[in-house]
């Protein structure tokens, strides 16, 4: 028997109490019983988003909510701006192309964060743009973009800031109302600690104003105005059959997150990321990102090691699932997750597994160096409590 560890940036581990809650007997979704759970979940989602505006739950993966945002804001022929700093940023452009939307790309080198100057310049050259679409955390490069500053640019314009927070919601603080974020998207299989299949959206009043007058793109399933009508207080359901088990699971997850306390939750993610970075630095493995995310850490695999075989060996022989690189970074990097149901000892397992695998691949590694460096940082997590 080889014990399995799921340490990839999605899907992530699901807490036992959430699995148990989702395993309870199925209930019908058009009942007061389900609506009570739905209403409570919606209000907790608003707390996590720090918004008094609406939150929606959609039965799709995160990409579905990304497309829903584009389709409801933009009409074919409209202009939008998007930040392309990786695999997921690139997706905005692909969605726009499908719908005949004129998408202005801000190309960012993989591993770097977009600069405010680049966004400012795109906005001044394209004042008709309906929105700026950007990742809070670009998972393919494990990089955070400056969404607070981007939102400050669009706040007083007739232009929205739409954030893919699929690996950022529940990881970093992103107060929607304070920062003026207009749409914030998440997906269940990330820091929301659930199986895949549910997407969530926070939508500002300003965004609704634009959606209400936009003809949008042709879509039946992803008409957000129809969803708002059904998901609002008093109706407390979804337009179409909901991912009921995932919403019930989300109810449990959000209770866990709020019980931990949001400041604690963000501090935990920050220290886990710092620990992972310290571990890789100590092993001499260069970080992929110049603005590393708190959700996952990417590091270059030594050139003498076959990167694709390295990640496969970790998964299939050692039982530890991480993610490799995509596109140009394929076979060159490893991405380790620390978002959601993870704590300090998961980072220790990560560093220990990487060290053993490096050793197996003949790379000269002094065992314990990465784990030790991570531990030194991670010990801080317990420093507040006296022995
Ligand atoms: C930042 C980001 N955006 C979008 C996606 C796509 O989400 P999904 O796979 O749930 O459609 C992912 C998934 O890894 C992601 O990390």
CSV table of C-alpha atoms and ligand atoms in Angstrom, one decimal:
chain,number,residue,atom,x,y,z
A,1,UNK,CA,0.0,0.0,0.0
A,2,UNK,CA,1.3,3.5,-0.9
A,3,UNK,CA,-0.5,6.3,0.9
A,4,UNK,CA,-1.8,8.9,-1.5
A,5,UNK,CA,-1.3,12.7,-1.0
A,6,UNK,CA,-3.2,15.1,-3.3
A,7,UNK,CA,-1.1,18.3,-3.3
A,8,UNK,CA,-2.0,19.7,-6.7
A,9,UNK,CA,-3.4,23.2,-7.3
A,10,UNK,CA,-6.8,21.7,-7.9
A,11,UNK,CA,-8.4,19.4,-7.3
A,12,UNK,CA,-7.4,19.7,-3.7
A,13,UNK,CA,-8.1,17.6,-0.6
A,14,UNK,CA,-11.7,17.6,0.7
A,15,UNK,CA,-12.1,17.6,4.5
A,16,UNK,CA,-13.6,14.6,6.1
A,17,UNK,CA,-16.6,16.5,7.6
A,18,UNK,CA,-17.4,17.9,4.1
A,19,UNK,CA,-17.3,14.5,2.5
A,20,UNK,CA,-19.6,13.2,5.3
A,21,UNK,CA,-22.1,16.0,4.8
A,22,UNK,CA,-22.2,15.5,1.1
A,23,UNK,CA,-22.8,11.8,1.6
A,24,UNK,CA,-26.1,12.5,3.5
A,25,UNK,CA,-29.2,11.2,1.7
A,26,UNK,CA,-30.2,13.2,-1.4
A,27,UNK,CA,-32.9,15.9,-1.0
A,28,UNK,CA,-35.0,17.5,-3.7
A,29,UNK,CA,-33.7,20.9,-4.7
A,30,UNK,CA,-37.2,22.5,-5.1
A,31,UNK,CA,-38.0,22.3,-1.4
A,32,UNK,CA,-37.9,24.6,1.6
A,33,UNK,CA,-35.2,22.3,3.0
A,34,UNK,CA,-32.8,22.9,0.2
A,35,UNK,CA,-33.7,26.6,-0.1
A,36,UNK,CA,-32.8,27.1,3.6
A,37,UNK,CA,-29.3,25.6,2.9
A,38,UNK,CA,-29.1,27.7,-0.3
A,39,UNK,CA,-29.9,31.0,1.4
A,40,UNK,CA,-27.5,30.4,4.3
A,41,UNK,CA,-24.7,29.4,1.8
A,42,UNK,CA,-25.4,32.5,-0.3
A,43,UNK,CA,-25.1,34.8,2.7
A,44,UNK,CA,-21.8,33.1,3.8
A,45,UNK,CA,-20.5,33.6,0.3
A,46,UNK,CA,-21.2,37.3,0.6
A,47,UNK,CA,-19.2,37.3,3.8
A,48,UNK,CA,-16.2,35.7,2.2
A,49,UNK,CA,-16.4,38.1,-0.8
A,50,UNK,CA,-17.0,41.0,1.7
A,51,UNK,CA,-19.9,42.3,-0.5
A,52,UNK,CA,-23.4,43.4,0.1
A,53,UNK,CA,-24.2,42.7,-3.6
A,54,UNK,CA,-25.2,39.3,-5.1
A,55,UNK,CA,-23.3,36.1,-5.2
A,56,UNK,CA,-24.3,33.3,-7.6
A,57,UNK,CA,-23.7,29.6,-7.7
A,58,UNK,CA,-23.5,27.9,-11.1
A,59,UNK,CA,-23.3,24.2,-12.0
A,60,UNK,CA,-20.2,24.3,-14.1
A,61,UNK,CA,-16.4,24.4,-13.6
A,62,UNK,CA,-14.6,27.7,-13.2
A,63,UNK,CA,-14.2,28.2,-17.0
A,64,UNK,CA,-18.0,28.2,-17.3
A,65,UNK,CA,-18.2,31.2,-15.0
A,66,UNK,CA,-15.4,32.9,-16.9
A,67,UNK,CA,-17.4,32.5,-20.1
A,68,UNK,CA,-20.6,33.5,-18.4
A,69,UNK,CA,-18.9,36.8,-17.3
A,70,UNK,CA,-17.7,37.5,-20.8
A,71,UNK,CA,-21.0,36.6,-22.4
A,72,UNK,CA,-23.1,38.7,-20.1
A,73,UNK,CA,-21.0,41.8,-20.2
A,74,UNK,CA,-20.0,41.9,-23.8
A,75,UNK,CA,-22.0,41.9,-27.1
A,76,UNK,CA,-20.2,40.6,-30.2
A,77,UNK,CA,-18.2,43.5,-31.6
A,78,UNK,CA,-17.6,45.0,-28.2
A,79,UNK,CA,-14.1,45.7,-26.9
A,80,UNK,CA,-12.6,44.0,-23.8
A,81,UNK,CA,-9.1,44.1,-22.3
A,82,UNK,CA,-7.5,41.0,-20.8
A,83,UNK,CA,-4.3,40.1,-19.1
A,84,UNK,CA,-2.5,37.2,-20.6
A,85,UNK,CA,0.3,36.1,-18.2
A,86,UNK,CA,-0.3,32.3,-18.5
A,87,UNK,CA,-2.6,29.5,-19.5
A,88,UNK,CA,-5.6,30.9,-17.7
A,89,UNK,CA,-5.1,34.5,-18.8
A,90,UNK,CA,-4.9,33.2,-22.3
A,91,UNK,CA,-8.4,31.6,-21.9
A,92,UNK,CA,-10.1,35.1,-21.8
A,93,UNK,CA,-8.8,35.7,-25.3
A,94,UNK,CA,-10.1,32.3,-26.5
A,95,UNK,CA,-13.5,32.9,-25.0
A,96,UNK,CA,-13.7,36.3,-26.6
A,97,UNK,CA,-12.7,34.9,-30.0
A,98,UNK,CA,-15.5,32.3,-29.9
A,99,UNK,CA,-18.0,35.2,-29.4
A,100,UNK,CA,-16.6,37.7,-31.9
A,101,UNK,CA,-15.6,40.1,-29.2
A,102,UNK,CA,-12.6,42.4,-29.9
A,103,UNK,CA,-10.1,41.4,-27.2
A,104,UNK,CA,-7.2,43.6,-26.5
A,105,UNK,CA,-4.4,41.5,-25.0
A,106,UNK,CA,-1.9,42.7,-22.4
A,107,UNK,CA,0.8,40.1,-22.8
A,108,UNK,CA,2.9,39.4,-19.7
A,109,UNK,CA,5.9,37.2,-19.6
A,110,UNK,CA,5.1,33.9,-17.8
A,111,UNK,CA,6.1,34.3,-14.2
A,112,UNK,CA,5.6,38.0,-14.0
A,113,UNK,CA,2.7,40.1,-12.8
A,114,UNK,CA,1.1,42.6,-15.0
A,115,UNK,CA,2.1,46.2,-14.4
A,116,UNK,CA,-0.4,48.9,-13.6
A,117,UNK,CA,1.2,51.0,-16.3
A,118,UNK,CA,0.3,48.4,-18.9
A,119,UNK,CA,-3.3,48.3,-17.8
A,120,UNK,CA,-3.5,52.0,-17.6
A,121,UNK,CA,-2.1,52.3,-21.1
A,122,UNK,CA,-4.6,49.7,-22.5
A,123,UNK,CA,-7.4,51.6,-20.9
A,124,UNK,CA,-6.4,54.9,-22.3
A,125,UNK,CA,-6.0,53.5,-25.8
A,126,UNK,CA,-9.3,51.6,-25.6
A,127,UNK,CA,-11.7,53.8,-23.6
A,128,UNK,CA,-14.7,51.9,-25.0
A,129,UNK,CA,-13.6,48.6,-23.4
A,130,UNK,CA,-16.4,47.1,-21.4
A,131,UNK,CA,-14.1,45.4,-18.8
A,132,UNK,CA,-10.6,44.3,-17.8
A,133,UNK,CA,-10.4,40.6,-17.3
A,134,UNK,CA,-7.6,39.3,-15.1
A,135,UNK,CA,-6.5,36.5,-12.8
A,136,UNK,CA,-6.0,37.2,-9.1
A,137,UNK,CA,-3.7,34.2,-9.1
A,138,UNK,CA,-2.5,32.8,-12.4
A,139,UNK,CA,-2.1,29.1,-11.5
A,140,UNK,CA,0.0,28.1,-14.5
A,141,UNK,CA,2.8,30.3,-13.3
A,142,UNK,CA,1.8,30.6,-9.6
A,143,UNK,CA,1.7,34.4,-9.9
A,144,UNK,CA,-0.5,37.0,-8.3
A,145,UNK,CA,-1.6,40.0,-10.4
A,146,UNK,CA,-2.3,43.4,-8.7
A,147,UNK,CA,-6.1,43.3,-8.8
A,148,UNK,CA,-6.7,45.9,-6.1
A,149,UNK,CA,-4.7,48.5,-8.2
A,150,UNK,CA,-6.5,47.4,-11.4
A,151,UNK,CA,-9.9,47.9,-9.8
A,152,UNK,CA,-8.8,51.3,-8.6
A,153,UNK,CA,-8.2,52.3,-12.3
A,154,UNK,CA,-11.7,51.2,-13.5
A,155,UNK,CA,-13.7,52.2,-10.5
A,156,UNK,CA,-14.8,55.5,-11.8
A,157,UNK,CA,-14.9,54.5,-15.5
A,158,UNK,CA,-17.7,52.8,-17.5
A,159,UNK,CA,-15.5,49.7,-17.4
A,160,UNK,CA,-15.5,46.7,-15.1
A,161,UNK,CA,-12.8,44.7,-13.3
A,162,UNK,CA,-13.5,41.0,-13.7
A,163,UNK,CA,-11.3,38.7,-11.6
A,164,UNK,CA,-10.7,35.1,-12.0
A,165,UNK,CA,-10.2,34.2,-8.4
A,166,UNK,CA,-10.4,30.5,-9.0
A,167,UNK,CA,-7.3,29.9,-7.0
A,168,UNK,CA,-7.5,33.0,-4.9
A,169,UNK,CA,-10.9,33.1,-3.2
A,170,UNK,CA,-10.4,31.8,0.3
A,171,UNK,CA,-6.6,32.2,0.0
A,172,UNK,CA,-6.0,36.0,-0.1
A,173,UNK,CA,-8.2,38.9,1.1
A,174,UNK,CA,-10.1,40.4,-1.8
A,175,UNK,CA,-12.8,42.7,-0.3
A,176,UNK,CA,-15.0,43.2,-3.3
A,177,UNK,CA,-16.9,46.3,-2.1
A,178,UNK,CA,-13.8,48.1,-0.7
A,179,UNK,CA,-11.6,47.5,-3.7
A,180,UNK,CA,-14.3,47.9,-6.3
A,181,UNK,CA,-14.0,44.5,-7.8
A,182,UNK,CA,-16.9,43.9,-10.1
A,183,UNK,CA,-17.0,40.2,-10.8
A,184,UNK,CA,-15.1,37.7,-8.7
A,185,UNK,CA,-15.2,34.1,-9.9
A,186,UNK,CA,-14.2,30.9,-8.0
A,187,UNK,CA,-14.3,27.2,-8.5
A,188,UNK,CA,-15.1,24.4,-6.1
A,189,UNK,CA,-12.1,22.2,-6.5
A,190,UNK,CA,-9.6,24.8,-5.2
A,191,UNK,CA,-9.6,26.6,-1.8
A,192,UNK,CA,-13.3,25.9,-1.5
A,193,UNK,CA,-12.1,22.4,-0.6
A,194,UNK,CA,-14.8,20.6,-2.7
A,195,UNK,CA,-14.9,18.1,-5.6
A,196,UNK,CA,-15.0,19.9,-9.1
A,197,UNK,CA,-18.3,21.0,-10.6
A,198,UNK,CA,-19.5,24.2,-8.9
A,199,UNK,CA,-18.5,27.8,-9.8
A,200,UNK,CA,-19.3,30.8,-7.7
A,201,UNK,CA,-19.5,34.5,-8.7
A,202,UNK,CA,-19.7,37.7,-6.7
A,203,UNK,CA,-21.2,40.4,-8.8
A,204,UNK,CA,-21.2,44.1,-8.0
A,205,UNK,CA,-24.1,46.6,-8.4
A,206,UNK,CA,-22.0,48.4,-11.0
A,207,UNK,CA,-21.6,45.1,-13.0
A,208,UNK,CA,-25.3,44.4,-12.9
A,209,UNK,CA,-25.9,47.9,-14.2
A,210,UNK,CA,-23.8,47.1,-17.3
A,211,UNK,CA,-25.2,43.6,-17.7
A,212,UNK,CA,-28.8,44.8,-17.5
A,213,UNK,CA,-28.3,47.1,-20.5
A,214,UNK,CA,-25.9,44.9,-22.5
A,215,UNK,CA,-27.4,42.7,-25.1
A,216,UNK,CA,-24.7,40.2,-24.3
A,217,UNK,CA,-23.9,37.1,-26.3
A,218,UNK,CA,-26.4,34.4,-27.2
A,219,UNK,CA,-26.6,32.1,-24.2
A,220,UNK,CA,-29.5,30.3,-22.5
A,221,UNK,CA,-27.9,28.4,-19.7
A,222,UNK,CA,-25.5,31.2,-18.6
A,223,UNK,CA,-27.9,34.1,-18.6
A,224,UNK,CA,-26.9,35.7,-15.3
A,225,UNK,CA,-30.1,37.9,-15.1
A,226,UNK,CA,-32.2,34.7,-15.1
A,227,UNK,CA,-29.9,33.3,-12.4
A,228,UNK,CA,-30.2,36.4,-10.3
A,229,UNK,CA,-34.0,36.3,-10.4
A,230,UNK,CA,-34.0,32.7,-9.1
A,231,UNK,CA,-31.1,32.9,-6.6
A,232,UNK,CA,-32.3,36.1,-4.9
A,233,UNK,CA,-33.6,36.1,-1.3
A,234,UNK,CA,-37.1,34.7,-1.2
A,235,UNK,CA,-36.7,32.4,-4.1
A,236,UNK,CA,-33.4,30.8,-2.9
A,237,UNK,CA,-32.8,28.4,-5.7
A,238,UNK,CA,-31.1,28.2,-9.0
A,239,UNK,CA,-32.6,28.6,-12.5
A,240,UNK,CA,-31.7,25.1,-13.5
A,241,UNK,CA,-31.0,22.0,-11.5
A,242,UNK,CA,-28.2,22.9,-9.1
A,243,UNK,CA,-25.1,20.9,-8.2
A,244,UNK,CA,-27.0,20.2,-5.0
A,245,UNK,CA,-24.5,18.0,-3.2
A,246,UNK,CA,-21.7,20.5,-3.9
A,247,UNK,CA,-23.8,23.4,-2.6
A,248,UNK,CA,-24.5,21.3,0.5
A,249,UNK,CA,-20.8,20.7,0.8
A,250,UNK,CA,-20.1,24.4,0.2
A,251,UNK,CA,-22.4,25.2,3.1
A,252,UNK,CA,-20.1,23.1,5.4
A,253,UNK,CA,-16.9,24.5,3.9
A,254,UNK,CA,-17.9,28.1,4.4
A,255,UNK,CA,-18.9,27.4,8.0
A,256,UNK,CA,-15.4,26.0,8.5
A,257,UNK,CA,-13.8,29.0,6.8
A,258,UNK,CA,-15.7,31.5,8.9
A,259,UNK,CA,-15.1,29.5,12.1
A,260,UNK,CA,-11.4,29.7,11.4
A,261,UNK,CA,-11.7,33.4,10.9
A,262,UNK,CA,-10.9,35.1,7.6
A,263,UNK,CA,-7.8,36.8,8.9
A,264,UNK,CA,-6.5,33.5,10.3
A,265,UNK,CA,-7.4,31.8,7.0
A,266,UNK,CA,-5.3,34.3,4.9
A,267,UNK,CA,-2.4,34.2,7.4
A,268,UNK,CA,-2.4,30.4,7.2
A,269,UNK,CA,-2.1,30.4,3.5
A,270,UNK,CA,0.5,33.1,3.5
A,271,UNK,CA,2.8,31.2,5.9
A,272,UNK,CA,2.4,27.9,4.0
A,273,UNK,CA,3.5,29.7,0.8
A,274,UNK,CA,6.4,31.3,2.6
A,275,UNK,CA,7.4,27.9,3.9
A,276,UNK,CA,7.3,26.3,0.5
A,277,UNK,CA,9.3,29.1,-1.0
A,278,UNK,CA,11.9,28.8,1.7
A,279,UNK,CA,12.1,25.0,1.1
A,280,UNK,CA,12.7,25.4,-2.7
A,281,UNK,CA,15.2,28.2,-2.2
A,282,UNK,CA,17.2,26.0,0.2
A,283,UNK,CA,17.2,23.2,-2.4
A,284,UNK,CA,18.5,25.7,-5.0
A,285,UNK,CA,15.3,25.3,-7.1
A,286,UNK,CA,14.5,28.7,-8.6
A,287,UNK,CA,10.9,30.0,-8.2
A,288,UNK,CA,8.9,30.4,-11.4
A,289,UNK,CA,7.3,33.6,-10.3
A,290,UNK,CA,8.7,37.0,-9.5
A,291,UNK,CA,5.4,37.7,-7.6
A,292,UNK,CA,4.6,34.4,-6.1
A,293,UNK,CA,1.1,33.4,-5.1
A,294,UNK,CA,-0.1,32.2,-1.8
A,295,UNK,CA,-2.2,29.4,-3.4
A,296,UNK,CA,0.6,27.3,-5.0
A,297,UNK,CA,4.3,27.5,-5.5
A,298,UNK,CA,6.1,26.7,-8.8
A,299,UNK,CA,9.8,25.9,-8.9
A,300,UNK,CA,12.1,24.9,-11.8
A,301,UNK,CA,13.3,21.3,-11.7
A,302,UNK,CA,17.1,21.0,-12.1
A,303,UNK,CA,18.0,20.7,-15.7
A,304,UNK,CA,19.8,17.4,-15.2
A,305,UNK,CA,16.5,15.9,-14.2
A,306,UNK,CA,13.8,14.8,-16.6
A,307,UNK,CA,11.0,17.1,-15.3
A,308,UNK,CA,8.0,15.2,-16.7
A,309,UNK,CA,9.3,11.8,-15.4
A,310,UNK,CA,10.1,13.5,-12.0
A,311,UNK,CA,6.5,14.6,-11.5
A,312,UNK,CA,5.1,11.2,-12.7
A,313,UNK,CA,7.5,9.4,-10.4
A,314,UNK,CA,6.3,11.4,-7.4
A,315,UNK,CA,2.7,10.6,-8.3
A,316,UNK,CA,2.9,7.0,-9.4
A,317,UNK,CA,5.7,5.6,-7.3
A,318,UNK,CA,5.7,7.8,-4.3
A,319,UNK,CA,1.9,8.5,-4.1
A,320,UNK,CA,2.3,12.3,-4.0
A,321,UNK,CA,0.4,14.2,-6.7
A,322,UNK,CA,1.7,17.6,-7.6
A,323,UNK,CA,1.3,19.4,-11.0
A,324,UNK,CA,3.9,19.9,-13.7
A,325,UNK,CA,4.2,22.8,-16.1
A,326,UNK,CA,2.0,23.7,-19.0
A,327,UNK,CA,3.0,24.8,-22.6
A,328,UNK,CA,6.5,26.3,-22.5
A,329,UNK,CA,7.0,25.2,-18.9
A,330,UNK,CA,6.0,21.6,-19.6
A,331,UNK,CA,8.6,19.3,-18.2
A,332,UNK,CA,10.5,22.1,-16.6
A,333,UNK,CA,8.7,23.0,-13.4
A,334,UNK,CA,6.8,21.5,-10.5
A,335,UNK,CA,3.8,23.2,-8.9
A,336,UNK,CA,2.9,22.4,-5.3
A,337,UNK,CA,-0.4,23.5,-3.7
A,338,UNK,CA,-1.1,24.9,-0.3
A,339,UNK,CA,-4.6,26.2,-0.8
A,340,UNK,CA,-7.6,24.9,1.0
A,341,UNK,CA,-7.4,22.0,3.4
A,342,UNK,CA,-3.7,22.1,4.1
A,343,UNK,CA,-1.5,23.0,7.0
A,344,UNK,CA,2.2,23.1,7.9
A,345,UNK,CA,2.8,19.4,7.8
A,346,UNK,CA,1.5,19.1,4.3
A,347,UNK,CA,4.3,21.5,3.2
A,348,UNK,CA,6.8,19.3,5.1
A,349,UNK,CA,5.6,16.3,3.2
A,350,UNK,CA,5.9,18.3,0.0
A,351,UNK,CA,9.5,19.2,0.6
A,352,UNK,CA,10.4,15.7,1.9
A,353,UNK,CA,8.9,14.1,-1.2
A,354,UNK,CA,10.7,16.5,-3.5
A,355,UNK,CA,14.0,15.8,-1.8
A,356,UNK,CA,13.6,12.0,-2.0
A,357,UNK,CA,12.6,12.2,-5.7
A,358,UNK,CA,15.6,14.5,-6.5
A,359,UNK,CA,17.8,11.9,-4.8
A,360,UNK,CA,16.2,9.1,-6.8
A,361,UNK,CA,16.9,11.0,-10.0
A,362,UNK,CA,20.6,11.3,-9.1
A,363,UNK,CA,20.5,15.0,-8.2
A,364,UNK,CA,23.0,15.8,-5.4
A,365,UNK,CA,20.7,16.8,-2.6
A,366,UNK,CA,21.4,16.9,1.1
A,367,UNK,CA,18.3,15.3,2.7
A,368,UNK,CA,16.5,17.5,5.0
A,369,UNK,CA,17.7,20.9,3.7
A,370,UNK,CA,14.4,21.9,2.1
A,371,UNK,CA,12.3,20.4,4.9
A,372,UNK,CA,14.4,22.2,7.5
A,373,UNK,CA,14.2,25.6,5.8
A,374,UNK,CA,10.4,25.2,5.4
A,375,UNK,CA,10.1,24.1,9.1
A,376,UNK,CA,12.0,27.1,10.3
A,377,UNK,CA,9.4,29.4,8.6
A,378,UNK,CA,6.4,27.2,9.4
A,379,UNK,CA,7.2,27.0,13.2
A,380,UNK,CA,6.1,30.6,13.4
A,381,UNK,CA,2.5,29.4,12.9
A,382,UNK,CA,2.6,28.0,16.5
A,383,UNK,CA,4.6,30.8,18.0
A,384,UNK,CA,1.6,32.7,19.3
A,385,UNK,CA,0.6,29.9,21.7
A,386,UNK,CA,2.8,29.5,24.8
A,387,UNK,CA,4.2,26.0,25.5
B,1,LIG,C1,-6.7,30.5,-12.3
B,1,LIG,C2,-7.6,29.5,-13.0
B,1,LIG,N1,-8.5,29.9,-13.9
B,1,LIG,C3,-9.3,29.1,-14.5
B,1,LIG,C4,-9.2,27.7,-14.2
B,1,LIG,C5,-10.1,26.8,-15.0
B,1,LIG,O1,-11.0,26.3,-14.1
B,1,LIG,P1,-11.8,25.0,-14.4
B,1,LIG,O2,-10.8,24.0,-14.6
B,1,LIG,O3,-12.6,24.8,-13.1
B,1,LIG,O4,-12.7,25.2,-15.5
B,1,LIG,C6,-8.3,27.2,-13.3
B,1,LIG,C7,-8.1,25.8,-13.1
B,1,LIG,O5,-7.1,25.3,-12.7
B,1,LIG,C8,-7.4,28.2,-12.7
B,1,LIG,O6,-6.5,27.8,-11.8
